[in-house]
Tab-separated table of C-alpha atoms in Angstrom:
chain	number	residue	atom	x	y	z
A	1	MET	CA	-0.257	0.100	0.098
A	2	SER	CA	1.622	3.458	-0.986
A	3	GLN	CA	1.112	5.990	1.556
A	4	SER	CA	0.638	9.734	0.981
A	5	GLU	CA	3.848	11.321	2.574
A	6	ARG	CA	1.589	14.768	2.243
A	7	MET	CA	-1.975	13.457	3.522
A	8	ILE	CA	-2.365	16.802	5.352
A	9	ASP	CA	-0.461	20.226	3.827
A	10	ILE	CA	-0.691	23.403	5.653
A	11	ALA	CA	1.202	26.073	4.674
A	12	GLY	CA	1.103	29.478	6.601
A	13	VAL	CA	-2.487	29.090	7.383
A	14	HIS	CA	-3.671	31.637	10.113
A	15	LYS	CA	-6.776	33.178	11.126
A	16	THR	CA	-8.078	36.553	12.198
A	17	PHE	CA	-11.314	37.909	12.804
A	18	VAL	CA	-12.973	40.978	13.517
A	19	ALA	CA	-14.252	41.781	16.973
A	20	ASP	CA	-15.899	44.976	18.503
A	21	HIS	CA	-12.528	46.577	19.721
A	22	GLY	CA	-10.393	45.626	16.305
A	23	THR	CA	-8.938	42.369	14.907
A	24	VAL	CA	-8.236	39.228	16.924
A	25	THR	CA	-5.480	36.983	15.702
A	26	ALA	CA	-6.682	33.268	16.632
A	27	LEU	CA	-3.898	31.675	15.010
A	28	GLU	CA	-0.501	32.922	13.910
A	29	PRO	CA	0.566	31.258	10.425
A	30	VAL	CA	1.153	27.662	11.265
A	31	SER	CA	3.052	25.180	8.447
A	32	ILE	CA	3.354	21.611	8.990
A	33	THR	CA	2.687	18.273	6.761
A	34	ILE	CA	1.348	15.274	8.170
A	35	LYS	CA	1.929	11.671	6.614
A	36	GLU	CA	-1.109	9.451	5.865
A	37	GLY	CA	-1.578	7.078	8.950
A	38	GLU	CA	0.199	9.221	11.620
A	39	PHE	CA	-1.476	10.307	14.539
A	40	ILE	CA	-1.009	13.607	15.684
A	41	SER	CA	-1.445	15.124	19.025
A	42	ILE	CA	-2.201	18.885	19.665
A	43	VAL	CA	-1.614	20.401	22.912
A	44	GLY	CA	-2.157	23.696	24.342
A	45	PRO	CA	-3.841	26.010	26.928
A	46	SER	CA	-7.223	27.608	25.994
A	47	GLY	CA	-7.341	30.254	23.250
A	48	CYS	CA	-4.279	28.855	21.527
A	49	GLY	CA	-6.150	28.081	18.167
A	50	LYS	CA	-6.088	24.167	18.573
A	51	SER	CA	-9.563	23.914	17.978
A	52	THR	CA	-9.391	26.880	15.244
A	53	LEU	CA	-6.788	24.909	13.374
A	54	LEU	CA	-9.039	21.725	13.439
A	55	ARG	CA	-11.977	23.506	12.466
A	56	LEU	CA	-9.822	24.932	9.595
A	57	ILE	CA	-8.562	21.720	8.371
A	58	SER	CA	-12.619	20.126	8.466
A	59	GLY	CA	-13.578	23.269	6.601
A	60	LEU	CA	-15.988	24.350	8.956
A	61	ASP	CA	-14.425	27.600	9.108
A	62	GLN	CA	-12.150	29.283	6.352
A	63	ALA	CA	-8.709	30.462	6.884
A	64	SER	CA	-7.653	34.179	6.713
A	65	GLY	CA	-4.457	33.048	4.430
A	66	GLY	CA	-2.135	30.215	3.555
A	67	SER	CA	-3.529	27.153	2.409
A	68	ILE	CA	-4.488	23.331	3.574
A	69	LYS	CA	-4.322	20.882	1.013
A	70	LEU	CA	-5.723	17.245	1.758
A	71	ASP	CA	-4.629	14.614	-0.296
A	72	VAL	CA	-8.333	12.913	-0.684
A	73	SER	CA	-8.727	12.688	-4.278
A	74	GLY	CA	-12.263	14.721	-4.357
A	75	ARG	CA	-13.889	12.946	-1.614
A	76	LYS	CA	-17.246	14.602	-0.687
A	77	ARG	CA	-16.619	14.233	3.037
A	78	PRO	CA	-12.786	13.615	3.352
A	79	VAL	CA	-12.914	14.072	7.113
A	80	GLY	CA	-14.434	12.617	10.068
A	81	PHE	CA	-14.991	15.172	13.143
A	82	VAL	CA	-15.743	14.155	16.743
A	83	PHE	CA	-16.477	16.962	18.804
A	84	GLN	CA	-16.237	17.745	22.832
A	85	GLU	CA	-19.576	16.642	23.041
A	86	PRO	CA	-21.433	13.451	21.043
A	87	VAL	CA	-23.769	15.675	19.296
A	88	LEU	CA	-25.825	12.922	18.888
A	89	LEU	CA	-29.279	13.225	17.351
A	90	PRO	CA	-31.314	12.674	20.350
A	91	TRP	CA	-34.510	11.211	18.641
A	92	LYS	CA	-32.599	8.536	16.741
A	93	THR	CA	-31.141	5.272	18.182
A	94	ILE	CA	-27.517	4.532	18.413
A	95	ILE	CA	-27.567	2.899	14.939
A	96	ASP	CA	-29.785	5.248	13.444
A	97	ASN	CA	-27.430	7.999	14.414
A	98	VAL	CA	-24.213	5.981	13.239
A	99	ARG	CA	-25.880	5.528	10.124
A	100	PHE	CA	-26.711	9.136	9.797
A	101	PRO	CA	-24.027	10.078	7.404
A	102	LEU	CA	-24.557	6.950	5.365
A	103	ASP	CA	-28.484	7.653	5.005
A	104	THR	CA	-27.957	11.305	4.060
A	105	SER	CA	-25.156	10.546	1.182
A	106	GLY	CA	-27.770	7.840	-0.602
A	107	ILE	CA	-26.100	4.503	0.749
A	108	SER	CA	-28.565	1.616	0.748
A	109	ARG	CA	-30.381	1.052	4.079
A	110	GLY	CA	-29.130	-2.767	4.159
A	111	GLN	CA	-25.442	-1.668	3.203
A	112	GLY	CA	-25.438	1.300	5.807
A	113	ASP	CA	-26.922	-1.052	8.761
A	114	LYS	CA	-24.051	-3.885	7.972
A	115	THR	CA	-21.426	-0.706	8.039
A	116	ALA	CA	-23.158	0.827	11.312
A	117	LEU	CA	-23.320	-2.853	13.108
A	118	ASP	CA	-19.653	-3.340	12.482
A	119	LEU	CA	-18.579	0.227	13.670
A	120	ILE	CA	-20.550	-0.185	16.790
A	121	LYS	CA	-18.886	-3.553	17.473
A	122	MET	CA	-15.721	-1.800	16.952
A	123	VAL	CA	-16.437	0.850	19.469
A	124	GLY	CA	-17.516	-1.706	22.135
A	125	LEU	CA	-21.210	-0.595	21.906
A	126	ALA	CA	-22.622	-4.140	20.902
A	127	GLY	CA	-25.820	-4.671	21.977
A	128	PHE	CA	-26.888	-0.620	22.545
A	129	GLU	CA	-28.047	-0.449	18.811
A	130	LYS	CA	-31.383	0.045	19.650
A	131	ALA	CA	-30.610	2.381	22.881
A	132	LEU	CA	-31.301	6.245	22.730
A	133	PRO	CA	-28.365	8.401	23.600
A	134	ARG	CA	-29.861	9.815	26.448
A	135	GLN	CA	-29.878	6.192	27.712
A	136	LEU	CA	-25.978	6.013	27.630
A	137	SER	CA	-23.353	7.223	29.847
A	138	GLY	CA	-21.061	10.060	28.849
A	139	GLY	CA	-18.098	7.549	27.579
A	140	MET	CA	-20.540	5.421	25.627
A	141	ARG	CA	-22.639	8.302	23.581
A	142	GLN	CA	-18.702	9.316	22.736
A	143	ARG	CA	-18.179	5.993	21.462
A	144	ALA	CA	-21.184	6.359	19.168
A	145	ALA	CA	-19.531	9.592	18.166
A	146	ILE	CA	-16.480	7.990	16.955
A	147	ALA	CA	-18.748	5.300	15.194
A	148	ARG	CA	-20.470	7.809	13.372
A	149	ALA	CA	-17.427	9.740	12.501
A	150	LEU	CA	-15.812	6.625	10.811
A	151	SER	CA	-18.813	5.605	9.198
A	152	ASP	CA	-18.495	6.705	5.669
A	153	ASP	CA	-14.939	5.741	6.081
A	154	PRO	CA	-13.010	9.268	6.216
A	155	PRO	CA	-8.948	8.986	5.593
A	156	ILE	CA	-8.742	11.569	8.047
A	157	LEU	CA	-10.398	12.051	12.044
A	158	LEU	CA	-10.391	14.640	13.570
A	159	MET	CA	-10.792	14.872	17.392
A	160	ASP	CA	-11.735	18.198	19.218
A	161	GLU	CA	-10.904	17.130	23.118
A	162	PRO	CA	-13.074	13.912	22.605
A	163	PHE	CA	-12.524	13.024	26.246
A	164	SER	CA	-12.440	15.870	27.989
A	165	ALA	CA	-15.969	15.604	29.395
A	166	VAL	CA	-15.291	11.845	30.781
A	167	ASP	CA	-14.071	10.536	34.029
A	168	LEU	CA	-10.157	9.682	34.164
A	169	LEU	CA	-10.885	5.806	34.113
A	170	THR	CA	-13.089	5.762	31.150
A	171	ARG	CA	-10.766	8.345	29.518
A	172	ASP	CA	-7.847	5.963	29.856
A	173	ASN	CA	-9.882	2.959	28.412
A	174	LEU	CA	-11.420	5.228	25.640
A	175	ASN	CA	-7.495	6.472	24.792
A	176	ASP	CA	-6.643	2.418	24.635
A	177	GLU	CA	-9.504	1.899	22.296
A	178	LEU	CA	-8.807	4.786	20.029
A	179	LEU	CA	-5.226	3.389	19.580
A	180	ARG	CA	-7.006	-0.015	18.798
A	181	ILE	CA	-8.986	1.534	16.123
A	182	TRP	CA	-6.674	3.619	14.929
A	183	GLN	CA	-4.349	0.581	14.411
A	184	SER	CA	-7.010	-1.415	12.561
A	185	THR	CA	-8.163	1.305	10.261
A	186	GLY	CA	-5.085	3.326	9.634
A	187	LYS	CA	-6.534	6.454	9.713
A	188	THR	CA	-4.971	9.531	9.777
A	189	ILE	CA	-5.740	11.177	13.270
A	190	LEU	CA	-5.547	14.794	14.710
A	191	LEU	CA	-6.360	14.864	18.442
A	192	VAL	CA	-6.631	18.051	20.176
A	193	THR	CA	-6.113	17.832	23.872
A	194	HIS	CA	-5.550	20.008	27.138
A	195	SER	CA	-3.976	16.690	29.048
A	196	VAL	CA	-0.048	16.466	27.874
A	197	GLU	CA	0.019	12.846	29.406
A	198	GLU	CA	-2.847	11.961	26.803
A	199	ALA	CA	-0.809	13.644	24.358
A	200	ALA	CA	2.372	11.875	24.743
A	201	TYR	CA	0.474	8.662	24.928
A	202	LEU	CA	-1.483	8.544	21.943
A	203	ALA	CA	0.669	10.375	19.330
A	204	ASP	CA	3.574	9.803	16.704
A	205	ARG	CA	4.066	13.945	17.040
A	206	VAL	CA	2.866	16.505	19.538
A	207	MET	CA	2.201	19.863	18.262
A	208	VAL	CA	2.482	22.210	21.207
A	209	MET	CA	1.009	25.513	20.809
A	210	THR	CA	0.753	28.668	23.356
A	211	ALA	CA	-1.913	31.269	23.704
A	212	ARG	CA	-2.322	34.792	22.959
A	213	PRO	CA	-1.744	35.057	20.229
A	214	GLY	CA	-2.269	31.338	19.206
A	215	LYS	CA	0.764	29.927	17.885
A	216	LEU	CA	2.663	26.548	17.079
A	217	LYS	CA	5.258	26.629	19.362
A	218	CYS	CA	7.343	23.443	18.481
A	219	VAL	CA	6.496	19.586	17.222
A	220	HIS	CA	7.994	16.690	19.235
A	221	ASN	CA	8.481	13.319	17.718
A	222	VAL	CA	7.644	10.515	20.305
A	223	GLU	CA	9.741	7.818	19.982
A	224	LEU	CA	7.695	5.521	22.291
A	225	LEU	CA	7.242	1.775	21.471
A	226	ARG	CA	3.927	0.654	19.916
A	227	PRO	CA	1.562	-0.857	20.843
A	228	ARG	CA	1.523	0.971	23.836
A	229	GLY	CA	-0.149	-0.008	26.895
A	230	GLU	CA	0.287	0.315	30.843
A	231	GLU	CA	3.938	-0.176	30.446
A	232	THR	CA	4.357	2.994	28.488
A	233	LYS	CA	3.304	4.747	31.455
A	234	LEU	CA	6.477	3.427	33.240
A	235	ASP	CA	8.551	4.041	30.497
A	236	PRO	CA	10.986	6.940	31.644
A	237	ALA	CA	10.965	8.306	27.941
A	238	TYR	CA	7.297	8.624	28.729
A	239	HIS	CA	8.036	10.781	31.577
A	240	ALA	CA	10.844	12.843	30.350
A	241	LEU	CA	8.454	13.883	27.327
A	242	VAL	CA	5.433	14.843	29.401
A	243	ALA	CA	7.495	16.871	31.142
A	244	GLN	CA	9.335	18.370	28.561
A	245	LEU	CA	5.890	19.194	27.014
A	246	ARG	CA	4.839	21.131	30.737
A	247	ARG	CA	7.964	23.133	30.493
A	248	ASP	CA	7.178	24.229	27.060
A	249	LEU	CA	3.467	25.144	27.670
A	250	ARG	CA	4.395	27.361	30.521
A	251	THR	CA	4.281	31.157	29.621
A	252	PRO	CA	7.407	33.168	29.886
A	253	ALA	CA	8.263	35.437	33.062
A	254	GLY	CA	5.265	34.064	34.853
A	255	GLU	CA	2.698	35.765	32.796
A	256	ALA	CA	-0.854	34.859	33.838
A	257	HIS	CA	-2.684	32.557	32.110
B	1	MET	CA	-49.213	0.920	34.440
B	2	SER	CA	-50.787	0.737	37.881
B	3	GLY	CA	-50.594	4.852	37.860
B	4	ARG	CA	-52.494	4.768	34.993
B	5	PHE	CA	-55.129	2.465	36.209
B	6	SER	CA	-55.744	4.673	39.522
B	7	ALA	CA	-55.885	7.664	37.309
B	8	ALA	CA	-58.408	6.377	35.431
B	9	ILE	CA	-60.708	5.490	38.901
B	10	ASP	CA	-60.131	8.754	40.120
B	11	TYR	CA	-61.363	10.402	36.709
B	12	THR	CA	-64.492	7.803	37.017
B	13	LEU	CA	-65.143	8.891	40.214
B	14	ALA	CA	-64.951	12.644	39.767
B	15	LEU	CA	-67.339	12.117	36.580
B	16	ALA	CA	-69.520	10.246	38.961
B	17	VAL	CA	-69.634	12.874	41.434
B	18	LEU	CA	-70.330	15.592	38.942
B	19	LEU	CA	-73.211	13.422	37.374
B	20	PHE	CA	-74.677	13.227	40.725
B	21	ALA	CA	-74.574	16.572	41.799
B	22	TRP	CA	-76.418	17.609	38.346
B	23	TRP	CA	-79.091	15.001	39.122
B	24	LEU	CA	-79.577	16.317	42.482
B	25	ALA	CA	-80.045	19.619	41.301
B	26	THR	CA	-82.532	18.822	38.792
B	27	GLY	CA	-84.177	15.571	40.518
B	28	PRO	CA	-84.580	16.166	44.274
B	29	MET	CA	-83.865	20.039	44.306
B	30	GLY	CA	-86.492	20.502	41.219
B	31	LEU	CA	-84.962	22.931	39.176
B	32	PRO	CA	-86.635	23.666	36.002
B	33	THR	CA	-85.954	22.077	32.920
B	34	TYR	CA	-85.470	25.417	30.915
B	35	LEU	CA	-82.980	26.363	33.584
B	36	LEU	CA	-80.772	23.222	33.586
B	37	PRO	CA	-82.383	19.923	32.318
B	38	SER	CA	-81.716	16.531	33.577
B	39	PRO	CA	-78.818	14.448	32.523
B	40	LEU	CA	-81.543	11.935	31.649
B	41	ARG	CA	-83.377	14.459	29.252
B	42	THR	CA	-79.940	15.974	27.942
B	43	TRP	CA	-79.092	12.096	27.286
B	44	ASN	CA	-82.370	12.026	25.131
B	45	ALA	CA	-81.675	14.940	23.185
B	46	LEU	CA	-78.720	13.631	22.432
B	47	VAL	CA	-79.839	10.010	21.269
B	48	THR	CA	-82.184	11.704	19.193
B	49	ILE	CA	-80.344	13.822	17.219
B	50	ALA	CA	-77.834	10.917	16.924
B	51	LEU	CA	-80.307	8.972	15.460
B	52	THR	CA	-81.326	11.418	13.062
B	53	GLY	CA	-77.969	11.794	12.015
B	54	GLU	CA	-78.344	15.428	12.934
B	55	LEU	CA	-75.765	15.380	15.515
B	56	TRP	CA	-72.978	13.664	12.802
B	57	ARG	CA	-73.752	16.401	10.281
B	58	HIS	CA	-72.729	19.309	12.945
B	59	LEU	CA	-69.972	17.316	14.669
B	60	GLY	CA	-68.456	16.524	11.393
B	61	PHE	CA	-68.385	20.024	10.041
B	62	THR	CA	-66.941	21.522	13.217
B	63	LEU	CA	-64.462	18.794	13.495
B	64	GLN	CA	-63.200	19.134	9.895
B	65	ASN	CA	-62.803	22.912	10.492
B	66	ILE	CA	-60.747	22.430	13.379
B	67	VAL	CA	-58.575	19.888	11.675
B	68	LEU	CA	-58.082	21.597	8.445
B	69	GLY	CA	-57.716	25.119	10.537
B	70	LEU	CA	-54.758	23.154	12.563
B	71	ILE	CA	-53.086	21.720	9.982
B	72	LEU	CA	-52.783	24.850	8.098
B	73	GLY	CA	-52.170	26.796	10.490
B	74	CYS	CA	-49.038	24.416	11.613
B	75	ILE	CA	-47.813	24.301	8.315
B	76	ALA	CA	-47.609	27.959	7.899
B	77	GLY	CA	-46.694	28.533	11.519
B	78	ILE	CA	-43.701	26.099	11.326
B	79	ALA	CA	-42.886	27.419	7.404
B	80	ILE	CA	-42.814	31.455	8.569
B	81	ALA	CA	-41.008	30.616	11.629
B	82	TYR	CA	-38.262	28.543	9.778
B	83	VAL	CA	-37.748	30.918	6.686
B	84	MET	CA	-37.565	33.965	9.347
B	85	THR	CA	-34.910	32.358	11.539
B	86	ARG	CA	-32.988	31.227	8.247
B	87	PHE	CA	-33.086	34.916	6.943
B	88	PRO	CA	-32.611	37.218	9.880
B	89	LYS	CA	-32.989	40.052	7.591
B	90	LEU	CA	-36.585	39.269	6.816
B	91	ALA	CA	-37.319	38.738	10.541
B	92	VAL	CA	-36.247	42.189	11.080
B	93	TRP	CA	-38.802	43.622	8.417
B	94	LEU	CA	-41.641	40.601	9.388
B	95	ASP	CA	-41.322	41.572	13.418
B	96	GLY	CA	-43.422	44.362	13.451
B	97	PRO	CA	-46.415	43.538	11.407
B	98	LEU	CA	-46.429	39.961	12.968
B	99	VAL	CA	-46.538	41.443	16.614
B	100	ILE	CA	-49.453	43.495	15.437
B	101	LEU	CA	-50.826	40.944	14.200
B	102	GLN	CA	-50.555	38.841	17.037
B	103	THR	CA	-51.495	41.038	19.795
B	104	ALA	CA	-54.814	41.899	17.885
B	105	PRO	CA	-57.420	39.691	19.645
B	106	LYS	CA	-58.538	37.608	16.679
B	107	ILE	CA	-61.968	37.206	18.232
B	108	ALA	CA	-62.498	40.317	17.587
B	109	LEU	CA	-61.394	40.104	13.878
B	110	ALA	CA	-64.307	37.504	13.201
B	111	PRO	CA	-66.907	39.738	12.293
B	112	LEU	CA	-64.528	41.307	9.570
B	113	PHE	CA	-63.397	37.418	8.378
B	114	ILE	CA	-67.231	37.040	7.776
B	115	VAL	CA	-67.336	40.525	5.664
B	116	TRP	CA	-64.110	39.469	3.793
B	117	PHE	CA	-64.618	35.581	3.366
B	118	GLY	CA	-68.122	34.954	3.382
B	119	PHE	CA	-71.005	33.259	5.872
B	120	GLY	CA	-69.415	29.546	4.403
B	121	VAL	CA	-66.803	27.297	5.588
B	122	LEU	CA	-63.738	29.700	4.356
B	123	SER	CA	-64.587	32.541	6.618
B	124	LYS	CA	-64.486	29.916	9.774
B	125	ILE	CA	-61.142	28.295	8.534
B	126	VAL	CA	-59.675	31.630	8.530
B	127	LEU	CA	-60.544	32.459	11.977
B	128	ILE	CA	-59.394	29.350	13.226
B	129	PHE	CA	-56.175	29.245	11.084
B	130	SER	CA	-55.359	32.619	13.062
B	131	LEU	CA	-55.960	31.402	16.142
B	132	VAL	CA	-53.291	28.005	15.543
B	133	PHE	CA	-51.137	30.296	13.568
B	134	PHE	CA	-49.607	32.149	16.336
B	135	PRO	CA	-48.834	29.850	19.132
B	136	VAL	CA	-47.155	27.334	16.413
B	137	PHE	CA	-45.185	30.291	14.902
B	138	VAL	CA	-43.938	31.506	18.450
B	139	GLY	CA	-43.403	27.892	19.579
B	140	ALA	CA	-41.426	27.168	16.292
B	141	VAL	CA	-39.193	30.238	16.085
B	142	ALA	CA	-38.279	29.320	19.806
B	143	GLY	CA	-37.454	25.784	18.912
B	144	PHE	CA	-35.399	26.495	15.271
B	145	ARG	CA	-33.734	29.530	17.389
B	146	ALA	CA	-32.485	27.015	19.998
B	147	LEU	CA	-30.961	24.791	17.768
B	148	ASP	CA	-27.351	23.832	19.155
B	149	PRO	CA	-24.866	25.455	17.139
B	150	LYS	CA	-22.839	21.897	17.071
B	151	MET	CA	-25.886	20.275	15.132
B	152	LYS	CA	-25.095	23.570	12.340
B	153	ASP	CA	-21.773	22.078	12.378
B	154	LEU	CA	-22.467	18.641	12.095
B	155	SER	CA	-24.816	19.460	9.048
B	156	LYS	CA	-22.282	21.200	7.462
B	157	LEU	CA	-19.657	18.843	7.898
B	158	LEU	CA	-21.997	16.156	6.306
B	159	GLY	CA	-22.705	18.582	3.445
B	160	LEU	CA	-26.557	17.720	4.190
B	161	SER	CA	-28.645	19.621	1.676
B	162	SER	CA	-31.501	22.689	3.055
B	163	ILE	CA	-34.032	20.027	2.960
B	164	GLN	CA	-31.843	17.017	4.488
B	165	ARG	CA	-31.112	19.253	7.149
B	166	PHE	CA	-34.382	20.798	7.655
B	167	ARG	CA	-36.155	17.471	7.757
B	168	GLN	CA	-33.345	15.169	9.547
B	169	ILE	CA	-32.230	17.883	12.073
B	170	GLU	CA	-33.955	20.980	12.371
B	171	LEU	CA	-37.482	20.138	12.437
B	172	PRO	CA	-36.957	17.053	14.680
B	173	ALA	CA	-35.104	19.700	17.407
B	174	ALA	CA	-38.039	22.251	17.001
B	175	MET	CA	-40.896	19.621	17.755
B	176	PRO	CA	-40.832	19.759	21.688
B	177	GLU	CA	-41.208	23.591	21.212
B	178	ILE	CA	-43.825	23.337	18.260
B	179	PHE	CA	-45.782	21.050	20.178
B	180	VAL	CA	-46.049	23.713	23.260
B	181	GLY	CA	-47.762	25.897	20.636
B	182	LEU	CA	-49.606	23.268	18.907
B	183	LYS	CA	-51.292	22.475	22.225
B	184	ILE	CA	-52.199	25.764	23.089
B	185	GLY	CA	-53.460	26.514	19.386
B	186	ALA	CA	-55.443	23.321	19.515
B	187	VAL	CA	-57.554	24.845	22.403
B	188	GLN	CA	-57.860	28.169	20.663
B	189	ALA	CA	-59.032	26.021	17.674
B	190	LEU	CA	-62.191	25.025	19.177
B	191	VAL	CA	-63.253	28.119	20.561
B	192	GLY	CA	-62.709	29.654	16.996
B	193	ALA	CA	-64.711	26.907	15.269
B	194	VAL	CA	-67.615	27.103	17.765
B	195	LEU	CA	-67.371	30.919	17.771
B	196	ALA	CA	-67.285	31.429	14.273
B	197	GLU	CA	-70.775	29.228	13.948
B	198	TRP	CA	-72.489	31.078	16.434
B	199	MET	CA	-72.093	34.079	14.021
B	200	SER	CA	-72.823	32.747	10.825
B	201	GLY	CA	-73.740	29.640	8.716
B	202	LYS	CA	-76.414	26.892	9.268
B	203	VAL	CA	-74.110	23.800	10.598
B	204	GLY	CA	-72.156	22.817	13.072
B	205	LEU	CA	-71.902	22.696	17.018
B	206	GLY	CA	-71.969	26.273	17.384
B	207	TYR	CA	-75.080	26.711	15.194
B	208	LEU	CA	-77.036	23.995	17.131
B	209	MET	CA	-76.205	25.940	20.273
B	210	THR	CA	-77.483	29.218	19.000
B	211	PHE	CA	-80.673	27.218	17.346
B	212	ALA	CA	-81.341	25.561	20.438
B	213	SER	CA	-80.823	28.545	22.653
B	214	ALA	CA	-83.132	30.583	20.321
B	215	THR	CA	-86.031	27.841	20.165
B	216	TYR	CA	-85.821	27.384	24.119
B	217	LYS	CA	-84.657	23.779	23.722
B	218	THR	CA	-82.293	23.746	26.772
B	219	PRO	CA	-81.754	19.989	26.672
B	220	LEU	CA	-80.541	20.207	23.427
B	221	LEU	CA	-78.542	23.021	24.229
B	222	PHE	CA	-77.006	20.936	26.753
B	223	ALA	CA	-76.278	18.211	24.464
B	224	ALA	CA	-74.435	20.407	22.015
B	225	VAL	CA	-72.480	21.879	24.839
B	226	LEU	CA	-71.510	18.005	25.701
B	227	MET	CA	-70.574	17.298	22.310
B	228	THR	CA	-67.732	20.216	22.415
B	229	VAL	CA	-66.798	19.176	25.592
B	230	VAL	CA	-66.033	15.728	24.205
B	231	LEU	CA	-64.669	17.363	21.112
B	232	GLY	CA	-62.228	19.149	23.104
B	233	LEU	CA	-61.157	16.014	24.807
B	234	LEU	CA	-60.942	13.974	21.694
B	235	LEU	CA	-58.493	16.791	20.446
B	236	HIS	CA	-56.475	16.373	23.565
B	237	VAL	CA	-56.240	12.528	23.422
B	238	ALA	CA	-55.095	12.911	19.545
B	239	LEU	CA	-52.552	15.533	20.543
B	240	THR	CA	-51.041	13.649	23.482
B	241	ILE	CA	-50.816	10.197	21.192
B	242	LEU	CA	-49.108	12.297	18.722
B	243	GLU	CA	-46.759	13.676	21.176
B	244	ARG	CA	-45.809	10.054	22.610
B	245	ARG	CA	-45.121	9.120	19.233
B	246	LEU	CA	-43.097	12.041	17.970
B	247	LEU	CA	-41.706	12.713	21.323
B	248	SER	CA	-40.740	9.467	23.030
B	249	TRP	CA	-37.228	10.282	22.615
B	250	LYS	CA	-37.588	13.146	25.003
B	251	GLY	CA	-38.245	10.325	28.264
B	252	ALA	CA	-40.093	11.468	31.249
B	253	ALA	CA	-40.566	14.796	30.913
B	254	ARG	CA	-44.266	14.987	30.691
B	255	GLY	CA	-47.020	16.676	31.873
């Protein structure tokens, strides 16, 4: 399988918007090239533009300048997006929610059901196909949201702090499952997070961003062995990276956050 | 289930007490029939017009007007609310006229509707429509405006067409608020239907009432009044069933 070396090519992308008191820079020019199948974490404080960057890549917002190229050969929906909240349709069952992207692109019901059932099994929700979102826990709803994002098989998965609303234990589980899903599907994943531990544990590369104005400060390669698991969290190299990320994020000269 | 059963017993008991009091007033206390006919006389009047078929003609006419008015009022209320939330500029234009129309007492406009739309069925439906439209409209505006912005992101990501977006996301999301308006509108619709028939025409439960009172047939008047009560209950039940089907996903929240 030939992999694209430039799955996501971001060149000088920046974003400003007009507020009451003048223009605000949400994101200073960012350039980075992401390979197919890479797992990228983006870590930074609130207001560093990490969610903005994700929205620009997804096409939800337009950049003020620069270019974003996706090597996806004209697909209608190149990216799957997982929001901070699950954003499921509360009147649809889990399987109907997962099948929703397929239903709205003219895939037959039978084919859609088959895909949706496979995905529901993959995210560990087998047996909850007919449940309504409100009947599930926060973590289970987020699993359903991941299944929906994957349902029409986009090559790129963008995740905007997907696990920030679930408890720590659930979060650890979801992280491991995400790694398993990533390994079995070969998606290119960009995951935005507040947590340096999560960023280091999951990614091939970690983009560190700082706030006011939002900019990309540095990118770290993560050399930790795959597959990762509990032993990774005991690895001194993991701790060194987490400590480094913390130092990177600390604002200079005691500037208040 | 047992809650529903005990509620049914409560209703039946309350109804029985009411009937007993009614009978007490007409029988032992001896109120004259032209003031208050006994339950039996009322029942007889009702059975008589039911057997001649007269009842069904009047009931059918009123029901048909209410249903038509409700459907048209809902469609227009939802459509205009949607257009206004999609095009805020238009909302600025329409807000003033709509507020004036909304605050105008529609009942007071009823004679005008008769002048404009005649003595027939049209003026009646227009009156019912005007009474249903505003509560549904107000509810729908609230519902469409309350849409989670993340839902808009979702429809943009999926590249949904306007029709898909409306049918799959915006309309179902606004349905709870629309229903609040619809329930108010349904009560208003019955009032409007009866009132319109008082004023003109030769058919309908409202007409039956004016006919009965003008000819001092108090038992018939009571029968007609009872039928409007039954009609109101039927409407309520129908809407509740519809609500349970459409809004079952809302879960336990129920009034």
